[in-house]
Short mmCIF file of C-alpha atoms and ligand atoms in Angstrom, two decimals:
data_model
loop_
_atom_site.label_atom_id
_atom_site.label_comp_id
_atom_site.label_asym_id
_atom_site.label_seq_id
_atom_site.Cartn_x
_atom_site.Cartn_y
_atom_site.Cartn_z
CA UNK A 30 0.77 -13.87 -14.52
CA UNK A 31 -0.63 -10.48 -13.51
CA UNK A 32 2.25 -7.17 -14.12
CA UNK A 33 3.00 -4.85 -11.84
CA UNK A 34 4.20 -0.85 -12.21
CA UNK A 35 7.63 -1.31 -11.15
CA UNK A 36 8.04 0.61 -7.87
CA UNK A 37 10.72 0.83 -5.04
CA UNK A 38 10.06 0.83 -1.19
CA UNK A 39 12.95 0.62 1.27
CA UNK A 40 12.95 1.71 4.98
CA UNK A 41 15.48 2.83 7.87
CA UNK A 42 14.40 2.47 11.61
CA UNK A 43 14.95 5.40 13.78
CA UNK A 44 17.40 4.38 16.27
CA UNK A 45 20.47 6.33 17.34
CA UNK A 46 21.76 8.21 14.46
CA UNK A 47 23.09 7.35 10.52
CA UNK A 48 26.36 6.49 10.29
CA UNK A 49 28.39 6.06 6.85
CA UNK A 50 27.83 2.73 6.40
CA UNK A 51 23.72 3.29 6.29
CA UNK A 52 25.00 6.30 4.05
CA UNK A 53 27.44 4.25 1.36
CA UNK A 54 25.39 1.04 1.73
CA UNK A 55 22.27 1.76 1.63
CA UNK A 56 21.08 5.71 1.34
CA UNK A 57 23.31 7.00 -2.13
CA UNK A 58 21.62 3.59 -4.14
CA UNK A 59 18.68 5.17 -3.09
CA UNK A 60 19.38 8.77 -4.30
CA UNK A 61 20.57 6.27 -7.86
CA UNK A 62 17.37 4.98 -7.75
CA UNK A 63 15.25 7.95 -7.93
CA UNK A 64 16.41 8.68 -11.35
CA UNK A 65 15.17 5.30 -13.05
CA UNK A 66 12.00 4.77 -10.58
CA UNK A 67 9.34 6.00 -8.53
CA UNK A 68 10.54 5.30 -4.93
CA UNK A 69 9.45 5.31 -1.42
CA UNK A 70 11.71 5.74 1.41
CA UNK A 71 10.05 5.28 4.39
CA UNK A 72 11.23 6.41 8.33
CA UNK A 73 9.79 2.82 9.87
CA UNK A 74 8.95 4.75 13.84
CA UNK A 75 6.92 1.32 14.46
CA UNK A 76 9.33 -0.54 14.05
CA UNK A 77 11.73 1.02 16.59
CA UNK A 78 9.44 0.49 19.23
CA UNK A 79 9.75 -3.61 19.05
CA UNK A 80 12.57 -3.49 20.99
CA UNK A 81 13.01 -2.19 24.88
CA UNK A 82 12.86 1.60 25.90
CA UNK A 83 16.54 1.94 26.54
CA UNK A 84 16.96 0.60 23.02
CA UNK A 85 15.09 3.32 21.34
CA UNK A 86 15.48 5.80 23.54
CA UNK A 87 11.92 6.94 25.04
CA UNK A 88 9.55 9.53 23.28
CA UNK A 89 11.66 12.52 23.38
CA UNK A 90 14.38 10.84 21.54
CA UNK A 91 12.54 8.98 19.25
CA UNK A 92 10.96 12.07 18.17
CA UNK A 93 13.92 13.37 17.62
CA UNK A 94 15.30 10.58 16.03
CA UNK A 95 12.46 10.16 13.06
CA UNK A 96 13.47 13.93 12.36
CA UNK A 97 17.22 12.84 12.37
CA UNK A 98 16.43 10.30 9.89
CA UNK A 99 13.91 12.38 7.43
CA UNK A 100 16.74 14.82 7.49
CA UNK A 101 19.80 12.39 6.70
CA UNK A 102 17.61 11.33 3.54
CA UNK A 103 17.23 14.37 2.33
CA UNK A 104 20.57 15.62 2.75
CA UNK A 105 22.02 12.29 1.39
CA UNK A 106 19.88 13.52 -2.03
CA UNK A 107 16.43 11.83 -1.47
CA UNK A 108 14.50 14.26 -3.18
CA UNK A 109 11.19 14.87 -1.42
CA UNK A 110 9.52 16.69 -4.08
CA UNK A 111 10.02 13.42 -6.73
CA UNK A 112 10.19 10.76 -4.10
CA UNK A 113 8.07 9.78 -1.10
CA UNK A 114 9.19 10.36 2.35
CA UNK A 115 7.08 9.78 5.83
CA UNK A 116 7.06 8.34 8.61
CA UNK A 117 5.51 4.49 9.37
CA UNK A 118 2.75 6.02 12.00
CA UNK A 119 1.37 8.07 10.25
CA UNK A 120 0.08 6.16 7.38
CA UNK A 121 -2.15 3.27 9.29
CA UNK A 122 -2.76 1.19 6.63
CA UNK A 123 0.55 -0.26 7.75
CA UNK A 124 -0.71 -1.66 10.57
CA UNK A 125 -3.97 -2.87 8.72
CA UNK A 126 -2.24 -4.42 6.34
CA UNK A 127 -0.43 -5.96 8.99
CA UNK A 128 -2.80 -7.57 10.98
CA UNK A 129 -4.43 -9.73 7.84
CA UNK A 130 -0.64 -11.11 7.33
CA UNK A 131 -0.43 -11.63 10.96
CA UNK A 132 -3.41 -14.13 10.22
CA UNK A 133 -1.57 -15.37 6.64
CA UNK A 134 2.04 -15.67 8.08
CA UNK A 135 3.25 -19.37 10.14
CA UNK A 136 4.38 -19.61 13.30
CA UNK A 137 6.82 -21.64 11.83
CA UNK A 138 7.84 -19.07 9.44
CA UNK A 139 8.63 -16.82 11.94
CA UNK A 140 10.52 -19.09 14.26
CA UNK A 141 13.11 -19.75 11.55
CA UNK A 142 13.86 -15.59 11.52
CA UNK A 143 18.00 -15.10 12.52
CA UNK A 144 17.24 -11.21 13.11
CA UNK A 145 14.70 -12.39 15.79
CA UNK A 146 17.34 -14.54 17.56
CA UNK A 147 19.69 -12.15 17.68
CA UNK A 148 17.86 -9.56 18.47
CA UNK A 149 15.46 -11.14 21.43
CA UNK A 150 19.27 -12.72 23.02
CA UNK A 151 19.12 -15.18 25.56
CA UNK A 152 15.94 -13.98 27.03
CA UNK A 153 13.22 -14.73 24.58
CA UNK A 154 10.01 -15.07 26.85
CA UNK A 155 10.81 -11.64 27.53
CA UNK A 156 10.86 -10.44 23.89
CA UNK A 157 7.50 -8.40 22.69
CA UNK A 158 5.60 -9.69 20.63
CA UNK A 159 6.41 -7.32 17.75
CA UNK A 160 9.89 -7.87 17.56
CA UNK A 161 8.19 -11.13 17.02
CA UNK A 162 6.12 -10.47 14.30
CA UNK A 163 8.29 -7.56 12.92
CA UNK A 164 8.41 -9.55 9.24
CA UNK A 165 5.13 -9.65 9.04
CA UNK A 166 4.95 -5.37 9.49
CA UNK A 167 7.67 -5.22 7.46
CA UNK A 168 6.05 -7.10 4.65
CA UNK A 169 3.10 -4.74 5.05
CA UNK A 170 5.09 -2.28 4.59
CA UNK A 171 6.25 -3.21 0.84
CA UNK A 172 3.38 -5.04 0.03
CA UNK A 173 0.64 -1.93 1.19
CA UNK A 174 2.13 -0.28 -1.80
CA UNK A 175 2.29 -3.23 -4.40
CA UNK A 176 5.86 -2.52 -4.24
CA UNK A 177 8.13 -4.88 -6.69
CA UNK A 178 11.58 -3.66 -5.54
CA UNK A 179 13.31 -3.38 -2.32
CA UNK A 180 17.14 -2.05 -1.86
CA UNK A 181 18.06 -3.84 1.03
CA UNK A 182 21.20 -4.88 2.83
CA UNK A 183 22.53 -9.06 3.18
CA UNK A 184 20.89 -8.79 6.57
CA UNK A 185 17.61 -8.39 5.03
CA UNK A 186 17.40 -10.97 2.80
CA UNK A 187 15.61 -13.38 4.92
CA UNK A 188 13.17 -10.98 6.01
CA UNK A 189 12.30 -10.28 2.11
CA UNK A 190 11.82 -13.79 1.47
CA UNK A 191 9.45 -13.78 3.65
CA UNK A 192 7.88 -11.32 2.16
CA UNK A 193 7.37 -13.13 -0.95
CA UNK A 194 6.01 -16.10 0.81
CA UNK A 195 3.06 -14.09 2.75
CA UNK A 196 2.51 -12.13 -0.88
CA UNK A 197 2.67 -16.39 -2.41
CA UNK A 198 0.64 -17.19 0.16
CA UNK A 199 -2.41 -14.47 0.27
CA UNK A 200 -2.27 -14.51 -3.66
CA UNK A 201 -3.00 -18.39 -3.34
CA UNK A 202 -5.16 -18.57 -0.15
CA UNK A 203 -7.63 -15.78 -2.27
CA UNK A 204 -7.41 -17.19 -5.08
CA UNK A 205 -10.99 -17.10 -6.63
CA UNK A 206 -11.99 -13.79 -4.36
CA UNK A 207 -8.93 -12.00 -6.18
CA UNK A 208 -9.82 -13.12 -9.62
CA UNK A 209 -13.55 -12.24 -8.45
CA UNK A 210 -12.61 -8.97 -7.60
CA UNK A 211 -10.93 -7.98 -11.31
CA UNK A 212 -7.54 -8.23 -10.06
CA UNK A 213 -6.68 -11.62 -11.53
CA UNK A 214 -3.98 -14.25 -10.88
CA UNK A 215 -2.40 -12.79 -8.07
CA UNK A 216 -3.12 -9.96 -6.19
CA UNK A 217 0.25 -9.00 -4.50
CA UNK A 218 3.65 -8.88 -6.74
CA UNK A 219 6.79 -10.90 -5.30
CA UNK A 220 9.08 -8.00 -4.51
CA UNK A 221 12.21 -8.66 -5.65
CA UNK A 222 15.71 -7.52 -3.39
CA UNK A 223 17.81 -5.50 -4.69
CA UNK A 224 21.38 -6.26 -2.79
CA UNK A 225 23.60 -6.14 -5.74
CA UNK A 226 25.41 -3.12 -7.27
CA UNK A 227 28.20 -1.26 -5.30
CA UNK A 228 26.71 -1.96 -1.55
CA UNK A 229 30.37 -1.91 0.75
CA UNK A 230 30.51 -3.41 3.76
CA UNK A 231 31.77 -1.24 6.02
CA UNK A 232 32.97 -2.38 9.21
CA UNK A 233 33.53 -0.67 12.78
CA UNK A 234 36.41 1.16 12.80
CA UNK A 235 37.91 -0.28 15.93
CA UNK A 236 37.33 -3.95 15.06
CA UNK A 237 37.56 -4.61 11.50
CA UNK A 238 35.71 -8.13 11.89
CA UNK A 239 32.54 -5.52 13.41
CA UNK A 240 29.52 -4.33 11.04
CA UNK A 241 29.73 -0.54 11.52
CA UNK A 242 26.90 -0.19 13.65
CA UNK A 243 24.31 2.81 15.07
CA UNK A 244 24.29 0.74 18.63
CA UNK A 245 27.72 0.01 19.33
CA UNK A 246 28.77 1.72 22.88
CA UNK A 247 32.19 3.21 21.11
CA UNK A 248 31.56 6.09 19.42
CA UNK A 249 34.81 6.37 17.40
CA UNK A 250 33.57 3.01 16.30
CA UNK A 251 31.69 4.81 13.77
CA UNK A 252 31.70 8.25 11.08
CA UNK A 253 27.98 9.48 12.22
CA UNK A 254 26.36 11.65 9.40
CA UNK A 255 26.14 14.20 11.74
CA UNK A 256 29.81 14.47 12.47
CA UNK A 257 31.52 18.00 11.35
CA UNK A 258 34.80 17.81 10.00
CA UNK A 259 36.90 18.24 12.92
CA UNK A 260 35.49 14.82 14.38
CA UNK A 261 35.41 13.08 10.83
CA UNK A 262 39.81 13.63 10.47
CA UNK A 263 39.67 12.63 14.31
CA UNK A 264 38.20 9.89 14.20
CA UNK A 265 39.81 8.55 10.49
CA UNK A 266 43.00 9.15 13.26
CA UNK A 267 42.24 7.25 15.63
CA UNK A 268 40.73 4.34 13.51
CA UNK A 269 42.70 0.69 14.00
CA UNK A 270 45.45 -0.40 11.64
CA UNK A 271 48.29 -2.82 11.85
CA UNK A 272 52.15 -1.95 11.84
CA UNK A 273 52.45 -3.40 7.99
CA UNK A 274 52.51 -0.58 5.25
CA UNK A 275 49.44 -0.68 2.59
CA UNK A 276 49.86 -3.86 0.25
CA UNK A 277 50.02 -3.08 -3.56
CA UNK A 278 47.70 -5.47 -4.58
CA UNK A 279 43.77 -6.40 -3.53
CA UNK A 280 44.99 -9.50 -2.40
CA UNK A 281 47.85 -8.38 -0.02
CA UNK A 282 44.31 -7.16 2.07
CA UNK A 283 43.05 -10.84 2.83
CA UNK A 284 43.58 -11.27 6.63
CA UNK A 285 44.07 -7.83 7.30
CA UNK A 286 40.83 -6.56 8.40
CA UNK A 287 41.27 -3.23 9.57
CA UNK A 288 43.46 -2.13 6.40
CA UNK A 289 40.34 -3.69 4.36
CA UNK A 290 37.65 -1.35 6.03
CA UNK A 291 39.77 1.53 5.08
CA UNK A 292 40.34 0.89 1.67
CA UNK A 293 36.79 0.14 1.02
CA UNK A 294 35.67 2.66 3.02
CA UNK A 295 38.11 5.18 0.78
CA UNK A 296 37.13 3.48 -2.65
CA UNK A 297 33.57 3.95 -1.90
CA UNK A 298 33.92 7.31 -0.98
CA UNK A 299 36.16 8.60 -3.39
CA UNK A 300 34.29 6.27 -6.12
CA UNK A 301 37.79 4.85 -7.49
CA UNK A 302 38.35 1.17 -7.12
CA UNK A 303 39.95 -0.90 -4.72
CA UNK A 304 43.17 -1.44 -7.06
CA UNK A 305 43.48 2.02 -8.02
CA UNK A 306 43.23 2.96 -4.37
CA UNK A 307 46.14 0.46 -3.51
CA UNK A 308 48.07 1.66 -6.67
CA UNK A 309 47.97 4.86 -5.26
CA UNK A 310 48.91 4.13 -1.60
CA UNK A 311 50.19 1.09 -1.67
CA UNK A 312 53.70 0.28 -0.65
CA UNK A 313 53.25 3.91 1.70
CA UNK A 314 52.78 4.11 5.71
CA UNK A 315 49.23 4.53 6.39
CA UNK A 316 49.94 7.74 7.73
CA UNK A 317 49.37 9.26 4.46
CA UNK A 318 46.55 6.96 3.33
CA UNK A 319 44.98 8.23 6.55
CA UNK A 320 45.37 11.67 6.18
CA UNK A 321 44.09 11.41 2.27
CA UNK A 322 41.06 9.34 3.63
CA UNK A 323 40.04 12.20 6.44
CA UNK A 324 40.46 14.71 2.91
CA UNK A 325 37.87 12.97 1.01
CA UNK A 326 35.60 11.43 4.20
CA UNK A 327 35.14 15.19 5.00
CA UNK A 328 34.70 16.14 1.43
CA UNK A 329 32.03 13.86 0.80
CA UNK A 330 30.37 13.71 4.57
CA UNK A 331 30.77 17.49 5.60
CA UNK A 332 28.38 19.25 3.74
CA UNK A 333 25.81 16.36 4.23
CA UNK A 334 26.54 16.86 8.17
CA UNK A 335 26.16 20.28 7.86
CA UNK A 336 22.70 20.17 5.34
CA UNK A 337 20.74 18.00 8.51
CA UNK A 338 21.82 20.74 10.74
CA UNK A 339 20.06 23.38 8.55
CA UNK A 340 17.18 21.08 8.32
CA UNK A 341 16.70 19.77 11.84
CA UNK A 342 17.06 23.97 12.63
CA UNK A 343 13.63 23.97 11.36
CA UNK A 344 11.73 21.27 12.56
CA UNK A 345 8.31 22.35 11.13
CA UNK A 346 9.84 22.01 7.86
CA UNK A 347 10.89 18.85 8.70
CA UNK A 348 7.84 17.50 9.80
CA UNK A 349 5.50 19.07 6.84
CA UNK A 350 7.99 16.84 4.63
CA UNK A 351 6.44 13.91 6.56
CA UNK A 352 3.04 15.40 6.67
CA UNK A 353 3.04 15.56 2.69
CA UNK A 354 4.85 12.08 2.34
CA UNK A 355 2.33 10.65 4.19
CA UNK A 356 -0.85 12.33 2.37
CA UNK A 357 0.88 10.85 -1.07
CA UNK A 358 1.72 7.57 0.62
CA UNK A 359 -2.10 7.03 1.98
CA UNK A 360 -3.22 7.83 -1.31
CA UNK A 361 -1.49 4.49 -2.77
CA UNK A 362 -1.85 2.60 0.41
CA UNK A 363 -5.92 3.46 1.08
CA UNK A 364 -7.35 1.95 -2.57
CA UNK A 365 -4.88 -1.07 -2.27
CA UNK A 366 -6.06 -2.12 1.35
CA UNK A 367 -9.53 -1.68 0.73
CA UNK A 368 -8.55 -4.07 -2.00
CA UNK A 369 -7.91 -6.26 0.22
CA UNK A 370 -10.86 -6.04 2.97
CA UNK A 371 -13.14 -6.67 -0.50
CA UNK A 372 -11.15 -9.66 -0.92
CA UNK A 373 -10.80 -11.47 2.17
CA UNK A 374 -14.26 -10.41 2.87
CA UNK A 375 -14.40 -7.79 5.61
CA UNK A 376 -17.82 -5.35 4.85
CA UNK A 377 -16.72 -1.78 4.56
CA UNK A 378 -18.48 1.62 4.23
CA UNK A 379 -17.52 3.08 0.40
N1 LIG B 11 14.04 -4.22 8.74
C1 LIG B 11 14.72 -3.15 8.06
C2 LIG B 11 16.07 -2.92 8.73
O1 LIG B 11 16.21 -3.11 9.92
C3 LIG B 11 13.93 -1.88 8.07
C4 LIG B 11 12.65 -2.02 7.34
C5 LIG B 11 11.40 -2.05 7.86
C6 LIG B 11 12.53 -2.13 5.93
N2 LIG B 11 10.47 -2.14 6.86
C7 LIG B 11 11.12 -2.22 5.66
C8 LIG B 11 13.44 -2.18 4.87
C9 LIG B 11 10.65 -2.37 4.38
C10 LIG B 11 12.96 -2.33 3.58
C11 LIG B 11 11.56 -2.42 3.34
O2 LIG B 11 17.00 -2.51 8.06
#
């Protein structure tokens, strides 16, 4: 079986803004991840579009929103200089890529997609037909960089496997041409997920039985990235409990919801555990678990909020971040996908 140079690729679309959960879920693994590989965090703009106008806000805020984004990475600790960070559009190999695995993926495949379904609602004729084929950009997306590892979210999951079935798929369909071509038994690696390690869920902070989430209408529903401090303790405030004092124990949590979020949201933030958390405020009103979680969610939060203001200040800088991301990115994307026009037989100027 044909090795591959370990590398990382994982993406956030740019709709509405980052909120802690992207932040304690998904973005510090990434910052981790720097340190042991090379990595590629991506701003997916084409993605956004899939979905109607009013979802993604029109040009002006999507604009807006990619710089958002490219900002919240770097303030979260991507590091630009030792990772690569761009935008989706401006690398268009993506799309080329793309289109051959719109030929290599199944309708059937597709039709089996939960994120589609939910996503699309109870109108599907008048779903487009990206949000259709989304997987199959997504999987360009990884595989345009022969990418074997992908920090992802639960949510994901599906959308990786699929992944590795259009990469199973092209490497068998190709067979002879890729072993023709000197790349041997397989062209494209199986990128693996990487959901494990400490990924919290953290839940909306009005309904503990909610995903945190960028689109939900209530904004104290969520701790944005941009908030300042003021807004962070507010909100922490005004978040949902029950009328029963903080258990002593990680079990005394099960059916309590609300009291969960807050604890996890606390642990993760403070990186203690859930029992030491409970040992600490357990048995007390919540009250003074609140007021200790607004101390360390504006700790921790703060200075990132206030890090994407000094970047987004200077949107030029922003956006020759993305320009040289995107130079480095094409320069690992461009070799691979003429790669692949030699092997599925397209005729191409050298
Ligand atoms: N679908 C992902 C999400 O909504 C975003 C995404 C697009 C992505 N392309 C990717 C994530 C490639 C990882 C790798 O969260």
């Amino acid at each position: 079986m044909a090795t591959f140079k370990p590398l990382v690729f994982s993406g956030m679309q740019p709709t509405h803004t980052l909120h802690i959960g992207n932040y304690l879920g998904a973005l510090t693994r990434w910052v981790d991840m720097q340190k042991t590989h090379d990595c590629i965090y991506c701003v997916v703009d084409m993605h956004a579009i899939t979905q109607g106008l009013d979802v993604w806000g029109g040009p002006k805020v999507l604009a807006k929103s990619i710089r958002e984004v490219t900002a919240a990475y770097i303030a979260a600790g991507v590091d630009p200089k030792r990772s690569i960070i761009f935008n989706q559009s401006q690398v268009a190999e993506h799309a080329e890529l793309a289109w051959v695995f719109n030929c290599v993926s199944r309708l059937g495949w597709l039709n089996r997609m939960t994120q589609f379904k939910e996503k699309a609602g109870k109108d599907r004729e008048a779903a487009s037909v990206g949000l259709y084929s989304y997987p199959n950009l997504m999987a360009a997306d990884i595989l345009v960089y022969r990418a074997t590892a992908v920090p992802v979210g639960e949510d994901q999951k599906q959308h990786l496997e699929l992944t590795r079935d259009i990469a199973q798929k092209f490497n068998n369909d190709f067979a002879e041409s890729i072993a023709e071509h000197g790349f041997g038994d397989a062209f494209f690696p199986l990128p693996d997920p990487l959901t494990q390690g400490p990924a919290p869920r953290v839940m909306s902070l009005r309904d503990g039985a909610k995903k945190m989430s960028k689109s939900d209408p209530s904004d104290l529903s969520r701790i944005n990235l941009t908030d300042d401090a003021d807004m962070i303790a507010a909100k922490i405030r005004k978040a949902k409990t029950d009328p029963e004092p903080l258990p002593s124990e990680a079990k005394g949590l099960a059916g309590r919801p609300e009291a969960e979020n807050l604890v996890t949201i606390y642990a993760a933030l403070a990186d203690e555990t859930t029992e030491a958390v409970l040992a600490e405020f357990g048995g007390g009103p919540f009250s003074r678990f609140k007021q200790a979680l607004g101390d360390v969610a504006v700790a921790r939060l703060a200075p990132i909020a206030g890090e994407m203001r000094r970047l987004l200040a200077d949107p030029g800088h922003v956006d020759a971040v993305l320009a040289e991301g995107a130079a480095r990115a094409r320069a690992i994307a461009r070799p691979n996908m003429d790669a692949v026009k030699d092997i599925v037989g397209f005729i191409r100027s050298a």
